[in-house]
Short mmCIF file of C-alpha atoms in Angstrom, two decimals:
data_model
loop_
_atom_site.label_atom_id
_atom_site.label_comp_id
_atom_site.label_asym_id
_atom_site.label_seq_id
_atom_site.Cartn_x
_atom_site.Cartn_y
_atom_site.Cartn_z
CA MET A 176 121.21 88.45 110.26
CA SER A 177 117.68 89.48 108.51
CA THR A 178 116.24 86.81 106.40
CA PRO A 179 116.34 87.81 102.48
CA VAL A 180 113.48 89.20 101.07
CA LYS A 181 112.05 87.77 98.36
CA LEU A 182 111.67 89.78 94.99
CA THR A 183 109.32 88.66 92.09
CA PHE A 184 110.32 89.97 88.64
CA ALA A 185 108.17 87.63 86.54
CA ALA A 186 104.69 87.52 86.97
CA PRO A 187 102.48 84.48 87.69
CA ARG A 188 101.23 83.31 84.09
CA ARG A 189 97.25 83.74 84.15
CA GLY A 190 94.67 83.84 81.47
CA LYS A 191 95.44 86.77 79.08
CA PRO A 192 92.96 89.74 78.71
CA PRO A 193 91.14 89.66 75.20
CA ARG A 194 92.86 91.03 72.41
CA HIS A 195 91.97 94.97 72.36
CA PHE A 196 92.34 98.01 69.82
CA ALA A 197 94.79 99.65 72.03
CA ASP A 198 97.15 96.57 72.10
CA LEU A 199 97.66 97.06 68.41
CA SER A 200 100.12 99.04 66.50
CA VAL A 201 98.82 101.24 63.47
CA ASP A 202 99.70 98.51 60.85
CA GLU A 203 98.15 95.97 63.12
CA ARG A 204 94.99 97.76 63.27
CA LYS A 205 94.57 98.01 59.51
CA GLU A 206 95.18 94.33 59.32
CA ALA A 207 92.64 93.66 62.07
CA MET A 208 89.95 95.58 59.75
CA ARG A 209 91.02 93.59 56.56
CA GLU A 210 90.74 90.39 58.96
CA LEU A 211 87.03 91.78 59.54
CA GLY A 212 86.16 92.55 55.87
CA GLN A 213 86.60 96.48 56.22
CA PRO A 214 89.07 98.82 54.35
CA SER A 215 92.27 99.51 56.33
CA PHE A 216 91.19 103.35 56.25
CA ARG A 217 88.44 102.45 59.17
CA ALA A 218 91.16 101.96 61.89
CA LYS A 219 91.80 105.40 61.68
CA GLN A 220 87.98 105.93 62.34
CA LEU A 221 88.02 103.71 65.00
CA ALA A 222 91.35 105.35 66.76
CA THR A 223 89.64 108.54 66.60
CA HIS A 224 86.61 107.34 68.50
CA TYR A 225 88.73 105.80 71.15
CA PHE A 226 91.52 108.32 71.76
CA ASP A 227 90.16 111.68 70.88
CA HIS A 228 86.39 111.07 71.51
CA LEU A 229 87.45 108.79 74.27
CA SER A 230 84.44 106.33 73.12
CA VAL A 231 83.57 102.81 72.54
CA ASP A 232 80.03 103.34 72.11
CA PRO A 233 78.90 101.99 68.75
CA GLU A 234 75.88 104.33 68.53
CA GLN A 235 78.32 107.21 68.37
CA MET A 236 80.25 105.99 65.88
CA THR A 237 77.77 107.78 62.85
CA ASP A 238 80.97 107.62 60.79
CA LEU A 239 80.84 103.86 60.24
CA PRO A 240 78.23 101.80 58.38
CA ALA A 241 75.61 100.89 60.74
CA GLY A 242 75.51 97.34 60.14
CA ALA A 243 79.47 97.45 61.12
CA ARG A 244 79.58 99.21 64.14
CA ASP A 245 78.26 96.38 66.61
CA GLU A 246 80.68 93.68 65.27
CA LEU A 247 83.61 96.16 65.04
CA VAL A 248 83.22 96.87 68.95
CA GLU A 249 82.83 93.18 69.98
CA ALA A 250 85.73 92.14 68.01
CA LEU A 251 88.14 95.36 69.11
CA PHE A 252 86.78 96.86 72.05
CA PRO A 253 86.10 93.75 74.65
CA PRO A 254 85.39 95.54 78.02
CA LEU A 255 88.58 95.27 80.06
CA MET A 256 87.60 96.74 83.66
CA SER A 257 84.67 97.85 85.35
CA PRO A 258 84.55 100.39 88.33
CA VAL A 259 83.84 98.73 91.63
CA ARG A 260 83.62 101.77 93.60
CA SER A 261 85.20 105.42 93.90
CA LEU A 262 86.36 107.41 96.84
CA GLU A 263 87.01 110.81 96.78
CA ALA A 264 89.07 113.44 98.92
CA ASP A 265 90.43 116.97 98.59
CA LYS A 266 87.07 118.23 98.04
CA GLY A 267 86.53 116.14 95.12
CA ALA A 268 89.78 117.11 93.32
CA THR A 269 91.14 113.64 94.09
CA ARG A 270 89.46 110.31 93.07
CA LYS A 271 90.40 106.73 93.54
CA THR A 272 88.98 103.86 91.54
CA LEU A 273 88.88 100.32 92.45
CA TRP A 274 88.74 98.36 89.18
CA SER A 275 87.75 94.79 88.57
CA LEU A 276 89.56 93.40 85.31
CA HIS A 277 88.28 90.84 83.09
CA ASP A 278 89.70 87.88 85.35
CA GLY A 279 88.21 89.19 88.70
CA VAL A 280 91.66 90.84 89.52
CA LYS A 281 91.46 94.38 91.53
CA VAL A 282 93.44 97.13 91.18
CA GLU A 283 93.54 101.08 91.75
CA SER A 284 94.20 104.15 90.01
CA VAL A 285 94.01 107.77 91.09
CA LEU A 286 92.91 110.89 89.07
CA MET A 287 93.59 114.28 90.59
CA LYS A 288 92.28 117.65 89.45
CA TYR A 289 94.84 120.62 89.47
CA PRO A 290 94.17 124.07 88.06
CA GLU A 291 93.21 123.71 84.38
CA ARG A 292 94.58 120.24 84.12
CA ALA A 293 94.29 116.64 85.79
CA THR A 294 96.80 114.06 86.28
CA LEU A 295 96.17 110.25 86.44
CA CYS A 296 98.42 107.76 88.72
CA VAL A 297 98.32 104.59 86.53
CA THR A 298 98.74 101.08 87.39
CA SER A 299 101.30 98.86 85.34
CA GLN A 300 100.70 95.64 87.86
CA ALA A 301 98.36 93.90 90.08
CA GLY A 302 100.20 93.92 93.13
CA CYS A 303 103.86 94.41 93.19
CA GLY A 304 107.16 92.04 93.53
CA MET A 305 109.60 94.53 94.86
CA ALA A 306 108.36 94.24 98.59
CA CYS A 307 109.37 97.53 100.26
CA PRO A 308 108.18 97.14 103.75
CA PHE A 309 106.85 100.28 104.01
CA CYS A 310 104.66 100.45 100.76
CA ALA A 311 101.20 98.83 101.02
CA THR A 312 101.53 97.73 97.44
CA GLY A 313 104.85 95.94 97.73
CA GLN A 314 103.46 94.17 100.72
CA MET A 315 100.75 92.75 98.59
CA GLY A 316 103.21 90.73 96.72
CA LEU A 317 102.18 90.58 92.43
CA THR A 318 99.50 88.92 91.16
CA ARG A 319 100.05 89.55 87.47
CA ASN A 320 101.13 92.02 84.97
CA LEU A 321 98.63 94.44 83.22
CA SER A 322 98.37 94.33 79.45
CA ALA A 323 99.58 97.51 77.70
CA ALA A 324 95.51 97.69 76.99
CA GLU A 325 94.73 97.47 80.42
CA ILE A 326 96.82 100.53 81.31
CA ILE A 327 95.41 102.36 78.21
CA GLU A 328 92.02 101.98 79.48
CA GLN A 329 92.61 103.43 82.55
CA VAL A 330 93.96 106.53 80.82
CA ARG A 331 90.95 106.87 78.28
CA LEU A 332 88.64 106.51 81.53
CA ALA A 333 90.52 108.71 83.59
CA ALA A 334 90.42 111.35 80.18
CA ARG A 335 86.64 110.92 79.76
CA SER A 336 86.00 111.71 83.73
CA ALA A 337 88.24 114.59 83.55
CA ARG A 338 86.38 115.90 80.18
CA ASP A 339 83.11 115.27 81.32
CA GLY A 340 83.62 117.52 84.67
CA GLU A 341 83.30 114.51 87.33
CA LEU A 342 86.09 116.23 89.37
CA GLY A 343 84.15 119.34 89.65
CA GLU A 344 84.64 121.17 86.41
CA GLU A 345 85.89 120.36 82.94
CA VAL A 346 89.63 119.81 82.59
CA ARG A 347 91.71 117.93 80.35
CA LEU A 348 93.91 115.12 81.47
CA SER A 349 97.52 116.31 80.32
CA ASN A 350 99.76 114.22 82.56
CA VAL A 351 100.22 110.54 83.37
CA VAL A 352 102.28 109.15 85.77
CA PHE A 353 103.37 105.67 86.39
CA MET A 354 103.22 105.73 89.82
CA GLY A 355 100.42 103.55 91.00
CA MET A 356 100.45 99.66 91.64
CA GLY A 357 103.55 97.98 90.75
CA GLU A 358 106.87 98.37 89.45
CA PRO A 359 106.72 99.66 85.51
CA LEU A 360 109.98 98.70 84.55
CA ALA A 361 109.25 95.10 85.34
CA ASN A 362 106.22 94.88 83.05
CA TYR A 363 108.84 96.75 80.49
CA LYS A 364 107.13 95.89 77.16
CA ALA A 365 103.45 96.63 78.10
CA VAL A 366 104.49 99.64 79.67
CA LEU A 367 106.56 100.99 76.64
CA THR A 368 103.50 100.06 74.45
CA ALA A 369 100.99 102.12 76.94
CA VAL A 370 104.10 105.03 76.80
CA ARG A 371 104.32 105.25 72.93
CA THR A 372 100.49 105.25 72.66
CA LEU A 373 100.25 108.04 75.44
CA VAL A 374 102.57 110.38 73.17
CA ALA A 375 101.45 109.36 69.59
CA PRO A 376 99.71 111.97 67.93
CA GLU A 377 95.84 111.91 67.84
CA PRO A 378 94.20 109.95 66.27
CA GLU A 379 97.04 107.23 66.76
CA GLY A 380 97.31 108.16 70.29
CA PHE A 381 96.46 110.47 72.96
CA GLY A 382 98.67 113.23 71.78
CA LEU A 383 100.36 113.90 75.56
CA SER A 384 103.85 115.85 75.35
CA ALA A 385 106.57 113.31 76.40
CA ARG A 386 107.51 115.62 79.36
CA HIS A 387 104.13 115.01 80.86
CA VAL A 388 104.56 111.50 81.11
CA THR A 389 106.75 110.09 84.33
CA VAL A 390 107.85 106.59 84.57
CA SER A 391 108.77 105.61 88.15
CA THR A 392 111.32 102.79 89.28
CA VAL A 393 112.78 101.49 92.39
CA GLY A 394 116.17 101.05 90.45
CA LEU A 395 116.11 98.41 87.71
CA VAL A 396 119.43 99.38 86.09
CA PRO A 397 119.27 97.37 82.88
CA ALA A 398 115.77 98.46 82.31
CA ILE A 399 116.63 102.55 82.84
CA ASP A 400 119.44 102.04 80.16
CA LYS A 401 117.38 100.31 77.87
CA LEU A 402 114.48 103.25 78.30
CA ALA A 403 116.96 105.54 77.81
CA LYS A 404 117.68 103.88 74.14
CA GLU A 405 113.85 104.41 73.23
CA GLY A 406 114.17 107.85 72.10
CA ILE A 407 110.75 109.17 74.24
CA PRO A 408 111.94 111.61 76.73
CA VAL A 409 109.75 110.91 79.42
CA THR A 410 110.49 111.73 82.85
CA LEU A 411 112.32 109.24 85.07
CA ALA A 412 111.48 109.35 88.55
CA VAL A 413 113.69 106.98 90.75
CA SER A 414 112.44 105.88 94.55
CA LEU A 415 115.40 105.98 96.28
CA HIS A 416 114.64 106.37 99.76
CA ALA A 417 117.93 106.21 101.19
CA PRO A 418 121.44 107.37 99.83
CA ASP A 419 123.56 104.55 101.87
CA ASP A 420 123.51 101.02 100.78
CA GLU A 421 122.92 99.54 104.30
CA LEU A 422 119.72 101.31 105.13
CA ARG A 423 118.50 101.10 101.33
CA ASP A 424 119.22 97.21 101.18
CA GLU A 425 116.27 96.99 104.11
CA LEU A 426 113.92 99.70 102.43
CA VAL A 427 114.22 98.63 98.85
CA PRO A 428 115.32 95.21 98.77
CA ILE A 429 116.34 95.42 94.95
CA ASN A 430 119.21 97.48 96.32
CA THR A 431 120.95 93.88 97.13
CA ARG A 432 120.88 93.61 93.37
CA TRP A 433 121.86 97.21 92.22
CA LYS A 434 123.77 99.71 94.62
CA VAL A 435 122.85 103.15 95.08
CA ASP A 436 125.51 103.92 93.05
CA GLU A 437 124.95 101.74 90.45
CA VAL A 438 121.21 103.55 90.24
CA LEU A 439 122.50 106.81 90.62
CA ASP A 440 124.67 106.43 87.67
CA ALA A 441 122.12 105.03 85.37
CA ALA A 442 119.66 107.90 86.25
CA ARG A 443 122.71 110.15 85.21
CA ARG A 444 123.06 107.98 82.00
CA TYR A 445 119.38 108.45 81.46
CA PHE A 446 119.56 112.27 81.61
CA ASP A 447 122.65 112.35 79.22
CA ALA A 448 120.53 110.53 76.51
CA THR A 449 117.24 112.08 76.86
CA GLY A 450 118.00 115.71 78.30
CA ARG A 451 115.01 115.07 80.87
CA ARG A 452 115.88 115.73 84.40
CA VAL A 453 115.72 113.07 86.59
CA SER A 454 113.22 113.00 89.69
CA ILE A 455 114.60 111.46 92.75
CA GLU A 456 111.77 110.15 95.44
CA TYR A 457 112.29 109.88 98.82
CA ALA A 458 109.62 109.04 101.51
CA LEU A 459 110.89 110.49 104.77
CA ILE A 460 110.23 108.07 107.50
CA ARG A 461 110.73 109.12 111.22
CA ASP A 462 113.75 108.25 112.72
CA MET A 463 114.80 106.00 109.67
CA ASN A 464 116.05 107.69 107.22
CA ASP A 465 115.59 111.33 107.89
CA HIS A 466 118.54 112.34 109.56
CA ALA A 467 120.96 115.26 108.58
CA HIS A 468 123.63 113.28 107.78
CA ARG A 469 121.65 111.27 105.13
CA ALA A 470 120.45 114.31 103.46
CA ASP A 471 124.39 115.36 103.39
CA LEU A 472 125.43 112.30 101.81
CA LEU A 473 122.46 112.28 99.30
CA GLY A 474 123.32 116.23 98.28
CA GLU A 475 127.07 114.75 97.86
CA LYS A 476 126.31 111.96 95.66
CA LEU A 477 123.89 113.78 93.61
CA MET A 478 126.52 116.54 93.05
CA GLU A 479 129.52 114.44 92.46
CA ARG A 480 127.48 113.43 89.29
CA GLY A 481 127.26 116.87 88.18
CA THR A 482 124.56 119.98 88.26
CA GLY A 483 121.44 120.44 86.59
CA TRP A 484 120.47 116.82 86.22
CA VAL A 485 118.31 116.02 88.93
CA HIS A 486 115.69 117.22 91.48
CA VAL A 487 114.85 115.75 94.87
CA ASN A 488 111.10 115.48 95.52
CA PRO A 489 111.03 114.74 99.55
CA ILE A 490 107.74 113.01 100.16
CA PRO A 491 106.23 112.86 104.19
CA LEU A 492 105.54 108.97 104.50
CA ASN A 493 101.76 108.06 104.19
CA PRO A 494 100.47 105.81 106.63
CA THR A 495 99.70 102.15 105.68
CA PRO A 496 98.02 99.69 108.09
CA GLY A 497 99.97 98.18 110.46
CA SER A 498 103.15 99.89 109.50
CA LYS A 499 105.69 100.53 112.29
CA TRP A 500 106.69 103.60 110.58
CA THR A 501 105.22 107.08 110.27
CA ALA A 502 106.24 110.71 108.69
CA SER A 503 108.96 112.69 109.67
CA ASP A 504 108.37 115.58 112.08
CA PRO A 505 107.96 118.85 110.12
CA ALA A 506 111.11 120.48 111.42
CA VAL A 507 113.32 117.24 110.36
CA GLU A 508 111.74 117.24 107.22
CA ASP A 509 112.58 121.19 106.98
CA GLU A 510 116.09 120.55 107.82
CA PHE A 511 116.59 117.52 105.40
CA VAL A 512 115.50 119.91 102.62
CA ARG A 513 117.42 122.81 103.94
CA ARG A 514 120.42 120.43 103.63
CA LEU A 515 119.66 119.38 100.17
CA ARG A 516 119.23 122.80 98.94
CA ALA A 517 122.79 124.12 100.63
CA HIS A 518 124.49 121.23 98.54
CA GLY A 519 122.91 122.82 95.60
CA VAL A 520 120.18 120.48 94.73
CA PRO A 521 117.02 121.36 93.51
CA THR A 522 114.30 120.09 96.18
CA THR A 523 110.47 120.54 96.26
CA ILE A 524 108.22 118.55 99.06
CA ARG A 525 105.89 116.49 97.14
CA ASP A 526 102.02 117.37 97.25
CA THR A 527 100.23 114.56 99.25
CA ARG A 528 97.08 113.83 97.59
CA GLY A 529 94.71 111.63 98.65
CA SER A 530 96.12 110.08 101.89
CA ASP A 531 92.55 110.00 103.78
CA ILE A 532 91.35 107.52 101.27
CA ASP A 533 94.61 105.61 100.57
CA GLY A 534 95.37 106.98 97.38
CA ALA A 535 98.37 108.69 98.21
CA CYS A 536 101.90 107.09 97.04
CA GLY A 537 102.83 103.81 98.71
CA GLN A 538 99.10 103.25 100.11
CA LEU A 539 97.38 101.68 96.94
CA ALA A 540 96.51 98.03 97.72
CA ILE A 541 93.74 95.30 97.64
CA THR A 542 92.15 94.28 100.83
CA GLU A 543 90.44 90.69 101.55
CA GLU A 544 87.12 92.66 101.47
CA ASP A 545 87.93 94.30 97.97
CA LYS A 546 88.91 90.56 96.57
#
């Protein structure tokens, strides 16, 4: 009998990041202005600089009184993260950045350029408490949750990099996927604040389309149901990786709490509430979960819950240091996809970006050297 895996839902208590403009609601930003002896309309001016101009440089805030700029920036835009290093792949179209947070904790995020747009894979926790054995982040354990502002600041910095042509040409950051470090729904409050800010119209937020924001989860059923009621039709991505409980208990330990059918039922409820098609993420692991009968079982389970509500993204497993598992053979991968499609399930192999810099799905991790 295997030893039970310890899951971590509550992050260790650490010193809170300093209060930041991006943590505040619109009303709280106005109140902060009054506390600093400024009229409330200054909040909109600051929001325009932060979310639209992507700047926290007081010298660029020429619409604010010269004597107030430094004070406002110091009070409301404390430095939250600084780059340690960046690695590039895919001929410069993929960039992984290691960040040092205010307390020295390290995290990574990945920015990817596509034709005429960019996508950020954003991190919501330092490490992860879900302990999936094939995922480098899951093997780190959980250090702490990120604040809403720490998540939002990753987006601002990525949007600025994309705009300034640092990926080879000037493009707009149009998509954000919560698929970096961490289980987003285990840091629900901060992630939801960040999501609301992403989709809020400029200058109150970044003005992204909700359909261009994806929130990933290993299957925290109560949180999926809670998200469905928020009225923000973001895309839900469920990291399933196995259609049967016996195998998923091993690959995705949260399955010992919420079984495959419970997770798929919650995913279907999310579609019913939002109208947004759910993505099923499935890392294909050689001789582990890539069998033809498992493709058939997955297809049957999804179609039992209706048509038009789901899409499957098989992902060739990205290698992680010391892992005993590797990606499926291409012929096996093709057969897996063929069988899913034969059941009527829309299926697309996920593009793997950044694997040679350990920037692809499941590869983000902080080494002892990084620490």
